[in-house]
């Protein structure tokens, strides 16, 4: 074994060892191997990965006893034809080279079981490949294949097939003969659909098809009895509905089974989200559109108003318009009521909009575009220009053109940025692979996670970054390139034309595939029962069991689990609200979502905000008696009152304190200096080199400190920090929160702070810092992970949000480095196990002179040991 020796030349003395059975020359700097290599007739395993080899010697075919050949990470463009003579070869690893073709005689290697040739430049595969009857694993991902070759489909003994990151648009029928196949990975191709004969692959257990263009799933998927994992993220699937397939394999199977049992019916509906700045004319526009007349008097929208509209032109079609208030205080709550795939009317008052004014563009358009980008969900945005009658023709044209121009420039910039980040992340993966194998475990791969990871999971952290960027890119909203102009005066100029535009849009099945859905009849019958409850009963929330009893009285064969699937669909469409993931709420159903909106509006209210901020003390805290008086008109019973308190905390709207509630949305804006006066631990916990307004203090020798960062290339979502403050309150015994800047908490001698600041590049950074004496390292990790769980849960609700996790090097912090090293914190999302013999790694900034203990970068032992006291609760929105 001569690996990791930086050898540049092959030693001739090796050729004299006639009985040599294993030769390992990996992780050196070899550029060629001698032709005499073929004289080592007894070699069984040959490892020459991570070198700079251009080719293999032509005599390689003489190694007739060779079973394992590892030539990964070299610069080979072709392999010698003599490889077809390797009659004993069982495993060939040739990925991460520059191969443009494989030897035509590769099919003569009749004992080959594993062939890994990913990350090359292969545009085709040799026909003889189909002769490899014993082949069990074939990995050709990240090549240039534009179709799945017939020779692959002839491999009837194949168990694993990886064809991701190619340009394959369909699977041909021959794949149905691969009856032993258990794993099929086809991510990031151009697949348009899954074949109906997919159920012919009866032993399929793992099916990965994320990042494709698949629009429908075949009902035959229900026949795949052994299927355990189905990953179809980032596809424009509309059958089954998004609300079904996004919840996984069990929901998909339940959907198909219920259609088979009860039949299906067409449901035509479209949710329309209406956004815009204050006084832009949203409410008048909706009234003119739905009532076909001008409103006599318009009151500003408080929170949200929901209008259900069934147009006379199409009585079978239903539009549900959600009018969101333009008051900035509601910017943090809009996201609660956004839905994936909805149509968005972004209303702009053309009379108020100032041409060639970036501030005006941000206020009227930009901030809402950013909000929708962060939410993701592939919404379609239609700009609507109002008050056109108050502008001259030239102004209308100039302003409309500028809005579309700015949006298009933003789209182009975002697309370019995503592509750049994906390419950079791919390069990071390769760098990580090369660096980790070519250096000792005690060193650190530059720009990546620390190196002491298990070999099986070494690429997970960086690959997680690639997947995140792809997910964010796919979930970006789409924009329509025109700006219809309307006015709300008697003549309603443009309104009738806009109605025609709307009906034309809904007929575009490619852009709005969810307008017309086929749902199980039992689901639609349950929806009818819910509507009857709304009309005949004044009770806005009922026990879940009551609704189950009503459904089963109507249809005795409607099983409990299928009723739950129907309820989840109705929840996603906004017909009911059923929060299955929130303890205390899962046993109740809000049959009147508008009632819940009205209840919340009583608290998140501009007039109440003014009252609290100008009242005695001005601390923005709401007394318990005040909340009771606000809700008095709803005549709530004790159970309803308790349910709403649970919901408010789960949503991150407010949290209880002594004699009152802290409502982040109602609090006064405060600067960092004001916060520091009340949160003294901030002074000790945040590096002064990064936050100039926070003084720096040396860490005492008897204490540990861990700093985790969430870096957002663009702005942090509105209201996120306030919701973090509410969600994390339950993990601390003492707590201080100040506006949108910082919070501090303490529990059993462990202190933790969260600070929200801007970055030099215009984004945001959320820093979570924990500190304790050294003998409390485990409680320290427990509290940190409890906070991180809450933050991650909230961040997962913004599908279009791009962010990175980092751990600040402890040595760099103590040394007050101006540019501290940041280790990738993707261990939090990846399944990584540390190599047990590694306890310290080198600090790159210190050039290896200082080593950092891994217990300050990774949770001790396993994450589970740190989390058992703080179980992660997943909320269903």
PDB file of N, CA and C in Angstrom, residues 56 60 74 100 144 167 178 207 275 278 335-336 348 413 473 491 510 533 572 586 615 647 762 782 795:
ATOM      1  N   UNK A  56      -4.784   4.218 -19.111  1.00  0.00           N
ATOM      2  CA  UNK A  56      -4.261   2.980 -18.544  1.00  0.00           C
ATOM      3  C   UNK A  56      -3.374   2.300 -19.591  1.00  0.00           C
ATOM      4  N   UNK A  60      -3.163  -3.795 -19.648  1.00  0.00           N
ATOM      5  CA  UNK A  60      -4.036  -4.019 -18.501  1.00  0.00           C
ATOM      6  C   UNK A  60      -4.848  -5.302 -18.657  1.00  0.00           C
ATOM      7  N   UNK A  74      -9.310  10.785 -11.972  1.00  0.00           N
ATOM      8  CA  UNK A  74      -8.140  10.962 -12.817  1.00  0.00           C
ATOM      9  C   UNK A  74      -8.552  11.817 -14.007  1.00  0.00           C
ATOM     10  N   UNK A 100     -15.162   9.866 -22.627  1.00  0.00           N
ATOM     11  CA  UNK A 100     -16.116  10.192 -23.685  1.00  0.00           C
ATOM     12  C   UNK A 100     -16.730   8.941 -24.289  1.00  0.00           C
ATOM     13  N   UNK A 144     -23.898  12.743 -20.309  1.00  0.00           N
ATOM     14  CA  UNK A 144     -24.589  13.491 -21.364  1.00  0.00           C
ATOM     15  C   UNK A 144     -25.547  12.600 -22.145  1.00  0.00           C
ATOM     16  N   UNK A 167     -29.922  14.057 -19.722  1.00  0.00           N
ATOM     17  CA  UNK A 167     -30.979  14.736 -20.476  1.00  0.00           C
ATOM     18  C   UNK A 167     -32.024  13.735 -20.966  1.00  0.00           C
ATOM     19  N   UNK A 178     -36.937  -5.094 -16.339  1.00  0.00           N
ATOM     20  CA  UNK A 178     -35.951  -5.074 -15.250  1.00  0.00           C
ATOM     21  C   UNK A 178     -36.664  -5.394 -13.927  1.00  0.00           C
ATOM     22  N   UNK A 207     -37.585   5.079  -5.494  1.00  0.00           N
ATOM     23  CA  UNK A 207     -37.784   5.767  -6.760  1.00  0.00           C
ATOM     24  C   UNK A 207     -37.553   7.266  -6.548  1.00  0.00           C
ATOM     25  N   UNK A 275     -52.515  41.180  -3.676  1.00  0.00           N
ATOM     26  CA  UNK A 275     -51.549  41.939  -2.888  1.00  0.00           C
ATOM     27  C   UNK A 275     -51.409  43.343  -3.442  1.00  0.00           C
ATOM     28  N   UNK A 278     -50.792  50.069   0.445  1.00  0.00           N
ATOM     29  CA  UNK A 278     -51.966  50.775   0.957  1.00  0.00           C
ATOM     30  C   UNK A 278     -52.535  51.714  -0.102  1.00  0.00           C
ATOM     31  N   UNK A 335     -47.715  35.452   4.655  1.00  0.00           N
ATOM     32  CA  UNK A 335     -47.236  34.129   4.258  1.00  0.00           C
ATOM     33  C   UNK A 335     -48.094  32.995   4.811  1.00  0.00           C
ATOM     34  N   UNK A 336     -48.773  33.222   5.947  1.00  0.00           N
ATOM     35  CA  UNK A 336     -49.623  32.181   6.526  1.00  0.00           C
ATOM     36  C   UNK A 336     -50.693  31.724   5.536  1.00  0.00           C
ATOM     37  N   UNK A 348     -51.196  47.690  -8.471  1.00  0.00           N
ATOM     38  CA  UNK A 348     -50.331  48.869  -8.379  1.00  0.00           C
ATOM     39  C   UNK A 348     -51.151  50.106  -8.718  1.00  0.00           C
ATOM     40  N   UNK A 413     -31.510  38.264 -13.309  1.00  0.00           N
ATOM     41  CA  UNK A 413     -30.432  38.298 -12.324  1.00  0.00           C
ATOM     42  C   UNK A 413     -30.519  37.101 -11.378  1.00  0.00           C
ATOM     43  N   UNK A 473     -34.724  27.472  -6.952  1.00  0.00           N
ATOM     44  CA  UNK A 473     -34.850  27.921  -8.343  1.00  0.00           C
ATOM     45  C   UNK A 473     -36.159  27.439  -8.952  1.00  0.00           C
ATOM     46  N   UNK A 491     -67.807  54.035 -15.158  1.00  0.00           N
ATOM     47  CA  UNK A 491     -67.651  53.325 -16.436  1.00  0.00           C
ATOM     48  C   UNK A 491     -66.813  52.053 -16.309  1.00  0.00           C
ATOM     49  N   UNK A 510     -51.646  24.281 -19.166  1.00  0.00           N
ATOM     50  CA  UNK A 510     -50.226  24.092 -18.903  1.00  0.00           C
ATOM     51  C   UNK A 510     -49.767  25.016 -17.783  1.00  0.00           C
ATOM     52  N   UNK A 533     -72.472  22.596   7.434  1.00  0.00           N
ATOM     53  CA  UNK A 533     -72.174  22.950   8.819  1.00  0.00           C
ATOM     54  C   UNK A 533     -71.972  24.452   8.969  1.00  0.00           C
ATOM     55  N   UNK A 572     -55.506  22.380   2.780  1.00  0.00           N
ATOM     56  CA  UNK A 572     -54.578  23.022   1.850  1.00  0.00           C
ATOM     57  C   UNK A 572     -55.296  23.983   0.914  1.00  0.00           C
ATOM     58  N   UNK A 586     -54.953  19.110  16.945  1.00  0.00           N
ATOM     59  CA  UNK A 586     -55.188  18.061  15.958  1.00  0.00           C
ATOM     60  C   UNK A 586     -56.553  17.396  16.093  1.00  0.00           C
ATOM     61  N   UNK A 615     -49.547  54.046  24.926  1.00  0.00           N
ATOM     62  CA  UNK A 615     -50.125  53.968  26.260  1.00  0.00           C
ATOM     63  C   UNK A 615     -49.080  54.105  27.342  1.00  0.00           C
ATOM     64  N   UNK A 647     -52.833  27.941  19.227  1.00  0.00           N
ATOM     65  CA  UNK A 647     -52.591  28.269  17.825  1.00  0.00           C
ATOM     66  C   UNK A 647     -51.690  29.499  17.683  1.00  0.00           C
ATOM     67  N   UNK A 762     -25.605  43.025   1.422  1.00  0.00           N
ATOM     68  CA  UNK A 762     -27.010  43.394   1.300  1.00  0.00           C
ATOM     69  C   UNK A 762     -27.978  42.346   1.775  1.00  0.00           C
ATOM     70  N   UNK A 782     -27.887  20.736  23.871  1.00  0.00           N
ATOM     71  CA  UNK A 782     -29.322  20.476  23.891  1.00  0.00           C
ATOM     72  C   UNK A 782     -30.110  21.763  23.660  1.00  0.00           C
ATOM     73  N   UNK A 795     -38.055  28.098   8.857  1.00  0.00           N
ATOM     74  CA  UNK A 795     -37.437  28.344   7.552  1.00  0.00           C
ATOM     75  C   UNK A 795     -37.979  27.402   6.483  1.00  0.00           C
TER      76      UNK A 795
END
